[in-house]
Amino acid sequence: MFSKIKKDFPILKRKINGKRLIYLDNAATTQKPIQVIKAIEDFYKKHNANILRSIHTLGEEATEMFEDSRKKIAKFINAKKEEIIFVKNTTEAINLVAYSYGRKIKDGNIVTTIMEHHSNFVPWQYLCKTKNLEFRVVDINEEYFLNNDELNSKIDRNTKVVAFTNASNVLGTINDVKEICKTAHENNAIAVVDAAQSVPHLKIDVKDIDCDFLAFSAHKMLGPTGVGILYGKREILEEMEPFLMGGEMIKEVSINETKWNDLPHKFEAGTPNIADVIGFGKAIEYLEKIGMKKIRKHDKKLTKYALEKLNNDKIIIYGPKDVEKRVGLVSFNIKNVHSHDVADMLDKKFGIAVRSGHACAMPLMSRLKISSIVRASFYIYNDEKDIDALKKALEKIIKIFN
Ligand code: C6P
């Protein structure tokens, strides 16, 4: 099945610097299948109208298609449709929580971890600074897992929010979300899960995890850019004040007062990214047709293969050894060669796209005592041949630089 998937992705036919494109930058954003591209085109060609406003045929069609996507996404993570809020990306989803929920916090501490992407670090650090709250950061151990003892001691009765990633975009480490949410709740804190790198790879069930908030981006799972999802528990969202104010998030406005709209619209001010939300619905359909279990199996197979193939005394690999405990990405450095030089050469000489740099995780870079990494990240259209090509190219780069 996975061998046939490539044909659905037109961009994979491209040549880069005369070579077949080998796309290994999926943790940054994945490529889009023709089904998603066509769904967006079809919307603009046949159904384009604003939603929830106009009672004409196009308006009703657009609203139905948009809300249908919301239902698909809700089902995908086992949430209720009114618990799915459309934003523009994971970053905005987390900022919404830090701003709207954060506004109610008066004292105490917020716990996060050293392996966070800046999106789940900076908003909390800023909230702590502006509200005079204590900002606590849990470290990792030598095996690249969160330090459990430290986690359990840093979360205490004064903790208001535990904000942590389900899977690290640098290490690949999968954290025990269920257990961390439980610890947060035992201390009357809420749990905010950054699922940007987990929802594309793992079957996520928000009821089973029992998180209070979960954030992810469509563009990292075959969907378009400009669409993010914030899942929030209904009872918590009901109590929160809106983040942005304007059209469609109101029920009634007078000179003296405004009544907020019902969920989820209370948090969706203004015209949303209608076409791309509909495109994301198609991406969910595509992933479900393959099945998240199969996607995870493929992911583990490629990660295991990559870890074996990149085993070289000139290459330093970061992240857990056990593929059961990591998502489909491998970060590494070639000794004495800057990550940007490696990435540049992979692109220019071999047509291989990888990410290089600090990967928006500067606190983690400092912790690892490095300034940057090279990262190869996989998705459903990658195969062993792509990794073989990466291995060969890296061996040549090692020779050139030595
Ligand atoms: N990481 C990467 O190359 P946005 O940009 O808002 O869609 O996603 C932000 C984000 C939040 N959390 C994690 C764990 C992430 O990996 C990302 C995005 C990309 O690693 C772009 S920096």
Coordinates of C-alpha atoms and ligand atoms in Angstrom, one line a residue:
M1 CA 0.0 0.0 0.0
F2 CA 2.7 2.5 1.0
S3 CA 4.6 1.9 -2.3
K4 CA 1.5 3.1 -4.2
I5 CA 1.0 6.2 -2.1
K6 CA 3.8 8.3 -3.8
K7 CA 1.7 8.7 -7.0
D8 CA -0.9 10.7 -5.0
F9 CA 1.7 13.4 -4.3
P10 CA 2.4 15.4 -7.5
I11 CA 5.3 17.3 -5.9
L12 CA 7.2 14.0 -5.5
K13 CA 7.7 13.9 -9.3
R14 CA 9.8 17.0 -9.1
K15 CA 13.5 17.1 -9.7
I16 CA 15.7 19.1 -7.4
N17 CA 19.1 20.2 -8.9
G18 CA 18.7 17.4 -11.5
K19 CA 18.0 14.7 -8.8
R20 CA 14.7 12.9 -7.8
L21 CA 13.3 14.9 -4.8
I22 CA 13.7 13.0 -1.6
Y23 CA 11.5 14.8 0.9
L24 CA 12.6 14.2 4.5
D25 CA 11.4 17.4 6.1
N26 CA 7.9 16.1 7.1
A27 CA 8.1 17.3 10.7
A28 CA 8.3 20.8 9.4
T29 CA 5.4 20.3 7.0
T30 CA 4.2 17.3 4.9
Q31 CA 3.4 17.3 1.2
K32 CA -0.2 17.3 0.1
P33 CA -2.0 14.5 -1.8
I34 CA -3.9 15.4 -5.0
Q35 CA -7.2 14.6 -3.2
V36 CA -6.6 17.5 -0.7
I37 CA -5.5 19.8 -3.5
K38 CA -8.6 19.0 -5.5
A39 CA -10.9 19.4 -2.6
I40 CA -9.6 23.0 -2.1
E41 CA -9.9 23.7 -5.8
D42 CA -13.4 22.2 -6.0
F43 CA -14.5 24.4 -3.1
Y44 CA -13.4 27.6 -4.8
K45 CA -14.7 26.5 -8.2
K46 CA -18.2 25.4 -7.0
H47 CA -19.1 26.3 -3.5
N48 CA -17.2 29.4 -2.4
A49 CA -19.1 31.6 0.1
N50 CA -18.7 32.8 3.6
I51 CA -20.0 30.5 6.3
L52 CA -22.6 30.9 9.1
R53 CA -23.8 34.2 7.7
S54 CA -25.5 33.9 4.3
I55 CA -28.7 31.9 3.8
H56 CA -28.2 31.6 0.0
T57 CA -27.4 28.1 -1.5
L58 CA -23.6 28.7 -1.7
G59 CA -23.5 30.0 1.9
E60 CA -25.4 26.9 3.1
E61 CA -23.2 24.5 1.1
A62 CA -20.0 26.2 2.4
T63 CA -21.2 26.0 6.0
E64 CA -22.2 22.4 5.7
M65 CA -18.8 21.4 4.2
F66 CA -16.9 23.4 6.9
E67 CA -18.9 21.9 9.7
D68 CA -18.5 18.4 8.2
S69 CA -14.7 18.8 8.5
R70 CA -15.1 19.7 12.1
K71 CA -17.1 16.5 12.7
K72 CA -14.4 14.4 11.0
I73 CA -11.7 16.0 13.0
A74 CA -13.6 15.6 16.3
K75 CA -14.2 11.9 15.5
F76 CA -10.5 11.5 14.6
I77 CA -9.4 12.4 18.1
N78 CA -12.6 11.2 19.9
A79 CA -13.8 14.7 20.9
K80 CA -17.2 16.4 20.6
K81 CA -17.6 18.8 17.7
E82 CA -18.1 21.8 19.9
E83 CA -14.7 21.0 21.5
I84 CA -12.9 21.6 18.2
I85 CA -11.8 25.2 17.6
F86 CA -10.3 26.2 14.3
V87 CA -7.2 28.4 14.6
K88 CA -4.3 29.0 12.2
N89 CA -1.7 26.6 13.7
T90 CA -0.5 24.9 16.8
T91 CA 1.2 28.1 17.9
E92 CA -2.1 30.0 17.8
A93 CA -3.9 27.2 19.7
I94 CA -1.4 27.3 22.6
N95 CA -1.4 31.1 22.6
L96 CA -5.2 31.1 22.8
V97 CA -5.0 28.9 26.0
A98 CA -2.1 30.9 27.5
Y99 CA -4.0 34.1 26.9
S100 CA -7.6 33.2 27.7
Y101 CA -7.1 30.6 30.4
G102 CA -4.0 32.4 31.6
R103 CA -5.9 35.5 32.2
K104 CA -7.7 33.8 35.2
I105 CA -4.5 32.7 36.9
K106 CA -3.5 34.9 39.8
D107 CA -0.6 33.0 41.5
G108 CA 1.3 29.7 41.7
N109 CA 3.5 28.1 39.1
I110 CA 3.4 26.8 35.5
V111 CA 5.3 23.6 34.6
T112 CA 6.7 22.9 31.2
T113 CA 9.7 20.9 29.9
I114 CA 13.1 21.5 28.3
M115 CA 12.2 19.6 25.2
E116 CA 9.4 22.0 24.1
H117 CA 9.1 23.8 20.8
H118 CA 9.1 27.6 21.4
S119 CA 5.4 27.5 20.8
N120 CA 4.8 25.7 24.0
F121 CA 7.5 27.5 25.9
V122 CA 7.5 31.2 25.2
P123 CA 3.8 31.8 25.8
W124 CA 4.1 30.3 29.3
Q125 CA 7.4 32.0 30.1
Y126 CA 5.8 35.3 29.1
L127 CA 2.6 34.6 31.1
C128 CA 4.8 33.8 34.2
K129 CA 6.8 37.0 33.7
T130 CA 3.8 39.3 33.3
K131 CA 1.8 37.7 36.2
N132 CA 4.7 37.0 38.5
L133 CA 4.1 33.2 38.5
E134 CA 6.9 30.7 38.9
F135 CA 8.1 29.2 35.6
R136 CA 9.3 25.6 36.2
V137 CA 11.1 23.6 33.5
V138 CA 11.5 19.8 33.8
D139 CA 14.8 18.4 32.5
I140 CA 15.6 15.3 30.4
N141 CA 17.8 12.4 31.4
E142 CA 20.7 10.8 29.4
E143 CA 18.3 8.6 27.5
Y144 CA 16.4 11.7 26.2
F145 CA 13.3 11.0 28.3
L146 CA 11.7 13.5 30.8
N147 CA 13.1 13.2 34.2
N148 CA 10.2 11.6 36.0
D149 CA 11.2 12.3 39.6
E150 CA 11.7 16.0 38.7
L151 CA 8.4 16.1 36.9
N152 CA 6.6 14.7 40.0
S153 CA 8.3 17.1 42.3
K154 CA 7.9 20.2 40.1
I155 CA 4.1 19.6 39.7
D156 CA 2.6 20.5 43.1
R157 CA -0.5 21.9 44.7
N158 CA 0.5 25.4 43.5
T159 CA 0.7 24.3 39.8
K160 CA -1.9 25.8 37.6
V161 CA -0.9 24.5 34.2
V162 CA 1.3 21.6 33.0
A163 CA 2.2 22.3 29.4
F164 CA 4.2 19.6 27.6
T165 CA 4.7 18.0 24.3
N166 CA 3.4 14.6 23.3
A167 CA 6.3 14.1 21.0
S168 CA 9.5 16.2 20.7
N169 CA 10.2 17.7 17.2
V170 CA 14.0 17.2 17.8
L171 CA 14.4 14.0 19.9
G172 CA 11.3 12.2 18.6
T173 CA 10.7 11.2 22.3
I174 CA 7.1 10.2 23.0
N175 CA 6.1 11.3 26.5
D176 CA 3.7 9.4 28.7
V177 CA 0.8 11.9 28.2
K178 CA -1.8 9.9 30.1
E179 CA 0.4 9.7 33.2
I180 CA 1.4 13.4 33.1
C181 CA -2.2 14.5 32.7
K182 CA -3.1 12.3 35.7
T183 CA -0.3 13.9 37.8
A184 CA -1.5 17.4 36.7
H185 CA -5.1 16.6 37.7
E186 CA -4.1 15.1 41.1
N187 CA -2.7 18.5 41.8
N188 CA -5.7 20.4 40.5
A189 CA -3.7 21.8 37.5
I190 CA -4.8 21.6 33.9
A191 CA -2.8 19.7 31.2
V192 CA -2.1 21.3 27.9
V193 CA -0.7 18.9 25.3
D194 CA 1.3 20.1 22.3
A195 CA 0.4 17.3 19.8
A196 CA 1.9 18.9 16.7
Q197 CA 4.3 15.9 16.2
S198 CA 2.0 13.2 17.6
V199 CA -1.4 13.5 15.9
P200 CA 0.2 12.9 12.5
H201 CA 1.8 9.6 13.6
L202 CA -0.1 8.1 16.5
K203 CA -3.8 7.3 17.2
I204 CA -4.8 10.0 19.7
D205 CA -7.9 9.7 21.8
V206 CA -8.4 12.8 24.0
K207 CA -10.9 11.1 26.2
D208 CA -8.4 8.3 27.0
I209 CA -5.5 10.7 27.5
D210 CA -7.8 13.0 29.6
C211 CA -6.0 16.2 28.6
D212 CA -7.7 19.5 29.1
F213 CA -6.3 21.0 25.9
L214 CA -4.6 19.5 22.8
A215 CA -3.1 21.5 20.0
F216 CA -2.0 20.4 16.5
S217 CA -1.6 21.7 12.9
A218 CA -3.2 20.4 9.7
H219 CA -0.1 21.1 7.6
K220 CA 1.9 18.4 9.4
M221 CA -0.6 15.7 8.4
L222 CA -1.3 16.1 4.7
G223 CA -3.5 19.1 5.2
P224 CA -3.0 22.7 4.1
T225 CA -1.1 25.4 5.9
G226 CA -3.2 28.0 7.9
V227 CA -5.3 25.5 9.8
G228 CA -4.7 24.5 13.4
I229 CA -6.9 22.7 15.9
L230 CA -7.4 23.4 19.5
Y231 CA -9.3 20.7 21.4
G232 CA -10.5 21.9 24.8
K233 CA -12.8 20.2 27.3
R234 CA -16.2 21.6 27.0
E235 CA -16.6 22.6 30.6
I236 CA -13.3 24.5 30.6
L237 CA -14.0 26.3 27.3
E238 CA -17.4 27.3 28.6
E239 CA -15.8 29.1 31.6
M240 CA -13.1 30.9 29.5
E241 CA -13.4 34.3 28.0
P242 CA -12.7 34.6 24.3
F243 CA -9.3 35.2 22.8
L244 CA -10.2 37.4 19.8
M245 CA -13.4 39.5 19.5
G246 CA -15.4 40.4 16.5
G247 CA -17.8 38.8 14.0
E248 CA -19.6 35.5 14.7
M249 CA -18.2 35.0 18.2
I250 CA -21.2 37.0 19.6
K251 CA -24.8 36.2 20.4
E252 CA -25.9 39.8 21.0
V253 CA -24.2 43.2 21.1
S254 CA -25.5 46.4 22.6
I255 CA -23.7 49.6 23.5
N256 CA -23.2 48.5 27.0
E257 CA -22.7 44.7 26.7
T258 CA -21.9 41.7 24.6
K259 CA -23.1 38.1 25.0
W260 CA -20.7 35.5 23.7
N261 CA -21.8 32.9 21.2
D262 CA -22.0 29.2 22.0
L263 CA -19.0 26.9 21.6
P264 CA -17.0 26.5 19.4
H265 CA -17.9 29.9 17.7
K266 CA -17.1 31.9 20.8
F267 CA -13.4 31.2 20.0
E268 CA -13.7 31.7 16.2
A269 CA -13.9 35.4 15.6
G270 CA -14.0 36.6 12.0
T271 CA -14.0 34.7 8.7
P272 CA -12.1 31.5 9.1
N273 CA -9.9 29.7 6.6
I274 CA -12.9 28.0 5.0
A275 CA -11.3 26.3 2.0
D276 CA -8.3 24.9 3.9
V277 CA -10.5 23.6 6.7
I278 CA -12.4 21.7 4.1
G279 CA -9.1 20.5 2.6
F280 CA -8.1 19.3 6.0
G281 CA -11.3 17.2 6.2
K282 CA -10.1 15.5 3.0
A283 CA -6.7 14.9 4.6
I284 CA -8.3 13.2 7.6
E285 CA -10.3 11.0 5.2
Y286 CA -7.1 10.1 3.4
L287 CA -5.3 9.2 6.6
E288 CA -8.2 7.2 7.9
K289 CA -8.4 5.2 4.7
I290 CA -4.8 4.0 5.3
G291 CA -5.4 3.7 9.1
M292 CA -3.3 5.2 11.9
K293 CA -2.1 1.8 13.1
K294 CA -0.6 1.1 9.7
I295 CA 0.9 4.6 9.6
R296 CA 2.5 4.1 13.0
K297 CA 3.9 0.7 11.9
H298 CA 5.4 2.2 8.8
D299 CA 6.8 5.1 10.9
K300 CA 8.6 2.6 13.3
K301 CA 10.0 0.5 10.4
L302 CA 11.6 3.6 8.8
T303 CA 12.9 5.0 12.0
K304 CA 14.5 1.7 12.9
Y305 CA 16.0 1.4 9.5
A306 CA 17.3 5.0 9.6
L307 CA 18.9 4.5 13.1
E308 CA 20.7 1.4 11.8
K309 CA 21.8 3.1 8.5
L310 CA 23.0 6.3 10.1
N311 CA 25.1 4.4 12.7
N312 CA 28.5 5.8 11.9
D313 CA 31.3 7.0 14.2
K314 CA 31.3 10.4 12.5
I315 CA 27.5 10.8 13.2
I316 CA 26.0 11.8 16.6
I317 CA 22.4 10.8 16.8
Y318 CA 20.0 12.3 19.4
G319 CA 16.9 10.7 20.9
P320 CA 15.8 7.4 22.5
K321 CA 17.2 4.2 21.1
D322 CA 13.8 2.3 21.3
V323 CA 11.6 3.1 18.2
E324 CA 8.5 2.3 20.3
K325 CA 9.2 5.4 22.2
R326 CA 9.9 7.8 19.4
V327 CA 8.1 9.2 16.4
G328 CA 9.4 9.1 12.8
L329 CA 12.3 11.5 12.8
V330 CA 16.0 11.3 13.4
S331 CA 18.1 14.3 14.5
F332 CA 21.8 14.1 14.2
N333 CA 25.1 16.0 13.6
I334 CA 28.1 15.1 11.6
K335 CA 31.1 15.7 13.8
N336 CA 32.8 19.1 13.1
V337 CA 30.4 20.0 10.3
H338 CA 27.7 22.7 10.7
S339 CA 24.2 21.4 10.2
H340 CA 23.4 24.1 7.6
D341 CA 26.4 22.9 5.5
V342 CA 25.1 19.3 5.7
A343 CA 21.5 20.4 4.7
D344 CA 22.8 22.6 1.9
M345 CA 24.9 19.9 0.4
L346 CA 22.1 17.3 0.7
D347 CA 19.9 19.6 -1.2
K348 CA 22.3 20.9 -3.9
K349 CA 24.1 17.7 -4.6
F350 CA 21.6 15.0 -3.8
G351 CA 18.1 16.5 -4.0
I352 CA 17.4 15.6 -0.4
A353 CA 15.3 18.0 1.7
V354 CA 16.0 17.9 5.5
R355 CA 15.7 20.5 8.3
S356 CA 18.8 22.1 9.9
G357 CA 19.2 24.7 12.6
H358 CA 17.8 25.0 16.2
A359 CA 14.4 23.6 15.1
C360 CA 12.6 26.2 17.3
A361 CA 13.9 24.5 20.4
M362 CA 16.7 26.7 21.7
P363 CA 16.4 25.7 25.4
L364 CA 16.8 22.0 24.3
M365 CA 19.8 22.9 22.1
S366 CA 21.5 24.6 25.1
R367 CA 20.7 21.6 27.2
L368 CA 22.4 19.3 24.7
K369 CA 25.3 21.7 24.4
I370 CA 24.9 22.1 20.7
S371 CA 23.7 25.0 18.5
S372 CA 21.8 23.1 15.9
I373 CA 20.9 19.7 14.4
V374 CA 20.2 18.1 11.0
R375 CA 16.8 16.3 11.1
A376 CA 15.4 13.7 8.7
S377 CA 11.7 13.2 9.3
F378 CA 9.5 10.6 7.6
Y379 CA 5.9 10.2 6.5
I380 CA 3.7 7.8 4.6
Y381 CA 5.3 8.3 1.2
N382 CA 8.9 7.7 2.3
D383 CA 10.5 4.3 2.0
E384 CA 13.8 2.5 2.7
K385 CA 15.2 3.8 -0.7
D386 CA 15.0 7.4 0.6
I387 CA 17.0 6.4 3.7
D388 CA 19.5 4.5 1.6
A389 CA 20.0 7.7 -0.5
L390 CA 20.4 9.8 2.7
K391 CA 23.0 7.3 4.0
K392 CA 25.0 7.4 0.8
A393 CA 24.9 11.1 0.6
L394 CA 26.0 11.6 4.2
E395 CA 29.0 9.2 3.6
K396 CA 30.0 11.4 0.7
I397 CA 29.6 14.6 2.7
I398 CA 31.7 13.1 5.6
K399 CA 34.5 12.3 3.0
I400 CA 34.4 15.8 1.5
F401 CA 34.7 17.5 4.9
N402 CA 37.4 15.2 6.2
Ligands
C6P1 N1 7.6 22.4 14.2 C1 9.5 21.8 12.9 O1 10.2 21.8 11.9 P1 3.1 25.5 13.8 O2 4.3 26.2 13.2 O3 2.3 26.5 14.7 O4 2.2 24.8 12.9 O5 3.7 24.4 14.8 C2 4.5 24.7 15.9 C3 5.0 23.5 16.5 C4 4.6 23.3 17.8 N2 5.0 22.2 18.5 C5 5.9 21.3 17.9 C6 6.3 20.1 18.7 C7 6.3 21.5 16.6 O6 7.1 20.6 16.1 C8 5.9 22.6 15.9 C9 6.4 22.9 14.5 C10 8.2 22.6 12.9 O7 9.9 21.2 13.9 C11 8.4 24.0 12.5 S1 9.4 24.9 13.5

